[in-house]
Short mmCIF file of C-alpha atoms and ligand atoms in Angstrom, two decimals:
data_model
loop_
_atom_site.label_atom_id
_atom_site.label_comp_id
_atom_site.label_asym_id
_atom_site.label_seq_id
_atom_site.Cartn_x
_atom_site.Cartn_y
_atom_site.Cartn_z
CA UNK A 1 112.95 50.43 142.73
CA UNK A 2 113.37 52.39 139.54
CA UNK A 3 110.31 52.77 137.37
CA UNK A 4 112.58 52.45 134.34
CA UNK A 5 113.16 49.25 132.48
CA UNK A 6 116.34 49.08 130.42
CA UNK A 7 115.48 47.60 127.04
CA UNK A 8 119.09 47.60 125.85
CA UNK A 9 120.60 49.28 122.79
CA UNK A 10 120.02 52.74 124.28
CA UNK A 11 116.28 52.27 124.89
CA UNK A 12 114.27 52.54 128.12
CA UNK A 13 110.61 52.24 128.96
CA UNK A 14 108.79 53.70 131.94
CA UNK A 15 105.25 52.79 132.95
CA UNK A 16 102.97 55.42 134.46
CA UNK A 17 100.90 54.81 137.58
CA UNK A 18 97.98 56.05 135.51
CA UNK A 19 96.39 53.57 133.05
CA UNK A 20 99.74 51.70 132.86
CA UNK A 21 100.80 54.02 130.04
CA UNK A 22 104.29 53.52 128.63
CA UNK A 23 106.80 56.24 127.79
CA UNK A 24 109.84 55.27 125.75
CA UNK A 25 113.23 56.99 125.62
CA UNK A 26 115.87 56.10 123.04
CA UNK A 27 119.19 57.92 123.29
CA UNK A 28 122.13 58.06 120.96
CA UNK A 29 125.19 60.28 120.81
CA UNK A 30 123.85 63.21 122.85
CA UNK A 31 120.44 63.02 121.20
CA UNK A 32 117.23 61.46 122.49
CA UNK A 33 113.79 60.64 121.25
CA UNK A 34 111.00 60.44 123.81
CA UNK A 35 107.73 58.82 122.77
CA UNK A 36 104.48 59.68 124.59
CA UNK A 37 105.91 61.04 127.85
CA UNK A 38 103.34 60.89 130.65
CA UNK A 39 101.23 60.93 132.60
CA UNK A 40 101.50 62.67 136.02
CA UNK A 41 103.55 65.87 136.54
CA UNK A 42 106.02 64.07 138.85
CA UNK A 43 106.46 61.33 136.25
CA UNK A 44 107.03 63.87 133.47
CA UNK A 45 109.75 65.50 135.58
CA UNK A 46 111.37 62.10 136.06
CA UNK A 47 111.24 61.42 132.31
CA UNK A 48 112.67 64.89 131.53
CA UNK A 49 115.58 64.15 133.90
CA UNK A 50 116.27 60.81 132.22
CA UNK A 51 116.28 62.55 128.83
CA UNK A 52 118.45 65.48 130.04
CA UNK A 53 121.10 63.07 131.33
CA UNK A 54 121.49 61.63 127.86
CA UNK A 55 120.65 64.65 125.71
CA UNK A 56 121.46 67.81 127.70
CA UNK A 57 120.70 70.19 124.83
CA UNK A 58 116.99 70.98 124.47
CA UNK A 59 117.22 71.16 120.68
CA UNK A 60 118.66 67.65 120.51
CA UNK A 61 115.47 66.12 121.83
CA UNK A 62 112.73 64.67 119.65
CA UNK A 63 109.25 64.35 121.08
CA UNK A 64 107.26 61.73 119.15
CA UNK A 65 103.54 61.41 119.81
CA UNK A 66 101.53 58.39 118.73
CA UNK A 67 98.06 59.97 118.91
CA UNK A 68 96.09 62.87 120.37
CA UNK A 69 94.44 61.13 123.34
CA UNK A 70 94.80 62.93 126.68
CA UNK A 71 97.18 60.50 128.40
CA UNK A 72 99.69 60.61 125.51
CA UNK A 73 100.04 64.35 124.90
CA UNK A 74 100.74 66.03 128.24
CA UNK A 75 104.56 66.11 128.06
CA UNK A 76 105.25 68.93 125.60
CA UNK A 77 105.93 71.67 128.24
CA UNK A 78 108.66 69.47 129.78
CA UNK A 79 110.59 69.45 126.50
CA UNK A 80 110.93 73.04 125.33
CA UNK A 81 112.58 73.49 121.92
CA UNK A 82 112.15 69.79 121.11
CA UNK A 83 111.42 68.67 117.56
CA UNK A 84 107.86 67.31 117.66
CA UNK A 85 106.82 64.45 115.39
CA UNK A 86 103.12 63.68 115.06
CA UNK A 87 100.36 62.86 112.61
CA UNK A 88 99.10 65.56 110.22
CA UNK A 89 95.75 65.32 112.03
CA UNK A 90 97.23 65.75 115.52
CA UNK A 91 97.09 69.55 115.84
CA UNK A 92 93.45 69.86 114.81
CA UNK A 93 92.31 67.16 117.22
CA UNK A 94 94.29 68.69 120.09
CA UNK A 95 92.65 72.03 119.30
CA UNK A 96 89.15 70.49 119.25
CA UNK A 97 89.69 68.37 122.37
CA UNK A 98 91.80 70.81 124.44
CA UNK A 99 89.18 71.34 127.15
CA UNK A 100 88.45 67.62 127.41
CA UNK A 101 92.19 66.75 127.60
CA UNK A 102 92.81 69.42 130.27
CA UNK A 103 89.83 68.20 132.30
CA UNK A 104 90.86 64.53 132.18
CA UNK A 105 94.50 65.35 133.03
CA UNK A 106 93.59 67.57 135.98
CA UNK A 107 91.14 64.97 137.28
CA UNK A 108 93.79 62.22 137.25
CA UNK A 109 96.47 64.46 138.75
CA UNK A 110 94.15 65.54 141.59
CA UNK A 111 93.38 61.87 142.34
CA UNK A 112 97.14 61.33 142.73
CA UNK A 113 97.57 64.47 144.87
CA UNK A 114 99.39 66.32 142.10
CA UNK A 115 98.81 69.35 139.91
CA UNK A 116 100.02 70.39 136.46
CA UNK A 117 101.95 73.68 136.46
CA UNK A 118 99.56 75.01 133.81
CA UNK A 119 96.45 73.88 131.94
CA UNK A 120 96.90 71.82 128.77
CA UNK A 121 97.63 73.96 125.70
CA UNK A 122 97.12 72.56 122.20
CA UNK A 123 100.18 72.57 119.95
CA UNK A 124 101.25 71.53 116.46
CA UNK A 125 104.05 69.13 115.54
CA UNK A 126 107.15 70.60 113.89
CA UNK A 127 107.24 67.43 111.77
CA UNK A 128 103.70 66.47 110.71
CA UNK A 129 103.63 63.15 108.87
CA UNK A 130 101.19 60.79 107.18
CA UNK A 131 101.38 57.44 105.43
CA UNK A 132 104.67 55.66 105.97
CA UNK A 133 107.25 58.35 106.60
CA UNK A 134 110.92 58.29 107.51
CA UNK A 135 112.08 61.09 109.78
CA UNK A 136 115.79 61.69 110.41
CA UNK A 137 116.81 64.38 112.91
CA UNK A 138 120.45 64.48 113.97
CA UNK A 139 121.58 60.87 114.36
CA UNK A 140 118.04 59.71 115.27
CA UNK A 141 116.00 57.92 112.65
CA UNK A 142 112.40 56.91 113.02
CA UNK A 143 109.82 55.49 110.65
CA UNK A 144 106.24 56.54 111.30
CA UNK A 145 103.42 54.26 110.18
CA UNK A 146 99.89 55.56 109.74
CA UNK A 147 97.82 53.21 111.90
CA UNK A 148 94.18 54.36 112.20
CA UNK A 149 91.42 52.39 113.93
CA UNK A 150 91.83 53.55 117.54
CA UNK A 151 92.38 57.16 116.48
CA UNK A 152 92.30 58.61 112.96
CA UNK A 153 95.59 60.42 113.72
CA UNK A 154 97.49 57.42 115.08
CA UNK A 155 101.13 56.60 114.32
CA UNK A 156 103.29 53.63 115.30
CA UNK A 157 107.03 54.39 115.41
CA UNK A 158 109.74 52.01 114.30
CA UNK A 159 113.10 53.02 115.78
CA UNK A 160 115.65 51.10 113.72
CA UNK A 161 118.67 52.24 115.83
CA UNK A 162 117.38 50.45 118.92
CA UNK A 163 115.21 47.94 116.99
CA UNK A 164 112.17 48.97 119.02
CA UNK A 165 108.63 49.29 117.69
CA UNK A 166 106.52 51.73 119.70
CA UNK A 167 103.00 50.73 118.75
CA UNK A 168 100.88 53.37 120.51
CA UNK A 169 97.46 52.09 121.58
CA UNK A 170 97.78 48.81 119.67
CA UNK A 171 99.01 45.29 120.57
CA UNK A 172 98.49 45.65 124.31
CA UNK A 173 98.58 42.68 126.67
CA UNK A 174 95.93 44.23 128.94
CA UNK A 175 93.60 45.94 126.46
CA UNK A 176 91.47 44.71 123.58
CA UNK A 177 91.34 46.81 120.39
CA UNK A 178 89.57 50.09 121.23
CA UNK A 179 87.72 51.20 118.11
CA UNK A 180 87.00 54.71 116.93
CA UNK A 181 86.15 53.55 113.39
CA UNK A 182 84.78 50.49 111.60
CA UNK A 183 86.53 47.26 112.66
CA UNK A 184 87.99 46.78 109.17
CA UNK A 185 90.02 50.01 109.59
CA UNK A 186 91.65 48.52 112.66
CA UNK A 187 92.18 45.20 110.85
CA UNK A 188 93.88 47.09 108.03
CA UNK A 189 96.24 48.61 110.61
CA UNK A 190 97.03 45.19 112.07
CA UNK A 191 97.91 44.08 108.54
CA UNK A 192 100.28 47.04 108.31
CA UNK A 193 101.93 46.05 111.60
CA UNK A 194 102.13 42.48 110.37
CA UNK A 195 104.17 43.84 107.48
CA UNK A 196 106.44 45.76 109.88
CA UNK A 197 106.99 42.61 111.96
CA UNK A 198 107.88 40.72 108.78
CA UNK A 199 110.17 43.35 107.30
CA UNK A 200 111.99 44.75 110.32
CA UNK A 201 114.11 43.10 112.96
CA UNK A 202 111.72 43.91 115.84
CA UNK A 203 113.55 43.18 119.08
CA UNK A 204 111.02 44.84 121.41
CA UNK A 205 107.47 46.03 120.78
CA UNK A 206 106.17 48.55 123.32
CA UNK A 207 102.38 49.08 123.44
CA UNK A 208 100.76 52.24 124.84
CA UNK A 209 99.45 50.33 127.85
CA UNK A 210 100.70 47.14 129.53
CA UNK A 211 103.92 45.17 129.08
CA UNK A 212 106.40 45.25 126.20
CA UNK A 213 106.50 42.21 123.94
CA UNK A 214 110.01 40.78 123.87
CA UNK A 215 110.62 39.54 120.35
CA UNK A 216 108.38 39.39 117.33
CA UNK A 217 106.70 36.08 118.25
CA UNK A 218 105.16 37.68 121.35
CA UNK A 219 104.08 40.71 119.28
CA UNK A 220 102.65 38.41 116.60
CA UNK A 221 100.54 36.51 119.12
CA UNK A 222 98.97 39.75 120.30
CA UNK A 223 98.28 40.74 116.71
CA UNK A 224 96.57 37.43 115.95
CA UNK A 225 94.56 37.63 119.18
CA UNK A 226 93.34 41.15 118.28
CA UNK A 227 92.49 40.07 114.75
CA UNK A 228 90.53 37.14 116.15
CA UNK A 229 88.60 39.45 118.50
CA UNK A 230 87.69 41.83 115.67
CA UNK A 231 86.54 39.03 113.34
CA UNK A 232 84.38 37.57 116.12
CA UNK A 233 82.92 41.01 116.81
CA UNK A 234 82.09 41.61 113.13
CA UNK A 235 80.58 38.12 112.75
CA UNK A 236 78.48 38.71 115.85
CA UNK A 237 77.22 42.04 114.52
CA UNK A 238 76.34 40.46 111.14
CA UNK A 239 74.36 37.71 112.88
CA UNK A 240 72.44 40.23 114.96
CA UNK A 241 71.69 42.32 111.85
CA UNK A 242 70.34 39.21 110.09
CA UNK A 243 68.06 38.56 113.02
CA UNK A 244 66.76 42.10 112.85
CA UNK A 245 68.04 42.85 116.35
CA UNK A 246 68.26 46.34 117.82
CA UNK A 247 71.60 47.70 119.08
CA UNK A 248 70.44 47.04 122.62
CA UNK A 249 69.72 43.39 121.78
CA UNK A 250 73.07 43.12 119.99
CA UNK A 251 74.82 44.48 123.12
CA UNK A 252 73.18 41.79 125.24
CA UNK A 253 73.99 39.03 122.76
CA UNK A 254 77.63 40.09 122.27
CA UNK A 255 78.25 40.62 126.00
CA UNK A 256 78.84 36.85 126.22
CA UNK A 257 81.91 37.07 123.95
CA UNK A 258 85.15 36.08 125.60
CA UNK A 259 87.97 38.62 125.35
CA UNK A 260 91.13 39.90 127.04
CA UNK A 261 90.61 41.67 130.37
CA UNK A 262 86.89 40.90 130.59
CA UNK A 263 87.18 39.75 134.20
CA UNK A 264 90.27 41.71 135.21
CA UNK A 265 89.30 43.50 138.46
CA UNK A 266 92.04 46.12 138.03
CA UNK A 267 91.79 46.85 134.32
CA UNK A 268 88.39 45.76 133.10
CA UNK A 269 87.83 46.01 129.35
CA UNK A 270 84.04 45.55 129.49
CA UNK A 271 83.34 49.22 128.78
CA UNK A 272 85.72 49.13 125.81
CA UNK A 273 83.97 46.04 124.44
CA UNK A 274 80.54 47.60 124.82
CA UNK A 275 81.82 50.74 123.03
CA UNK A 276 83.23 48.52 120.28
CA UNK A 277 79.86 46.82 119.78
CA UNK A 278 78.23 50.24 119.34
CA UNK A 279 80.99 51.39 116.97
CA UNK A 280 80.82 48.20 114.88
CA UNK A 281 77.04 48.43 114.81
CA UNK A 282 76.97 52.03 113.64
CA UNK A 283 79.56 51.41 110.92
CA UNK A 284 77.99 48.19 109.64
CA UNK A 285 75.59 48.44 106.75
CA UNK A 286 72.18 46.94 107.57
CA UNK A 287 71.31 46.61 103.87
CA UNK A 288 74.16 44.24 102.94
CA UNK A 289 73.20 41.38 105.25
ZN1 ZN B 1 94.37 56.19 122.98
#
């Protein structure tokens, strides 16, 4: 069975065996955009073949990267001469985290009996964007949306040609929000995506991990669920602050919260939740309660 799922209108998605990460290919007229190719070397080769069939010329390939976390950034060597679209903060983070990314990648590849041809090398996008930015290269158009909360250098890509929204590590059906900033930053991003869902004709929304949402109603439900989780988390933190609890006590109290993937034996989100409690605690102001 092919690992590819045909999304129609020139778009395909492929899910990795590692952390159920999605790579998206959209092809048009001898050009292709590939978003977050990954994760294992054999999978990257398969993705490069899919791209080469549709866009045989290296310089007619656009590599779009949602954020600088290890599982999303390993594909660059498979697409030499590609135009690279990423956040203005991408290059610096890749530089800082290069050893960590290489270590994680090699660890996962070894577990799968594979090996990367060379160690991860940091790189810089040819098209570094911030805010809401339209990028047109050849016949391919994409709109990047700054979407911090999980990563400060996070972009979601709207591909109007195929009517596909590639959300990066947001709006998953197997993962709760994974915070790297105060919860309100993430909520602000969900508001931005809400705006995208209202303004654009979103046919498919592909998250970084899990299953695509078919249609905007499915995407909307995930957005509302994530918003609900964040509000409950923030309310819980405020209550614990009022009680004069320590972080440890807050962790115990908020461990009873109900959330997506809590009891999933294959993809448990308990560690993410516990990290979120710590993040929300550190970024909440004890003096305002
Ligand atoms: Zn991530």
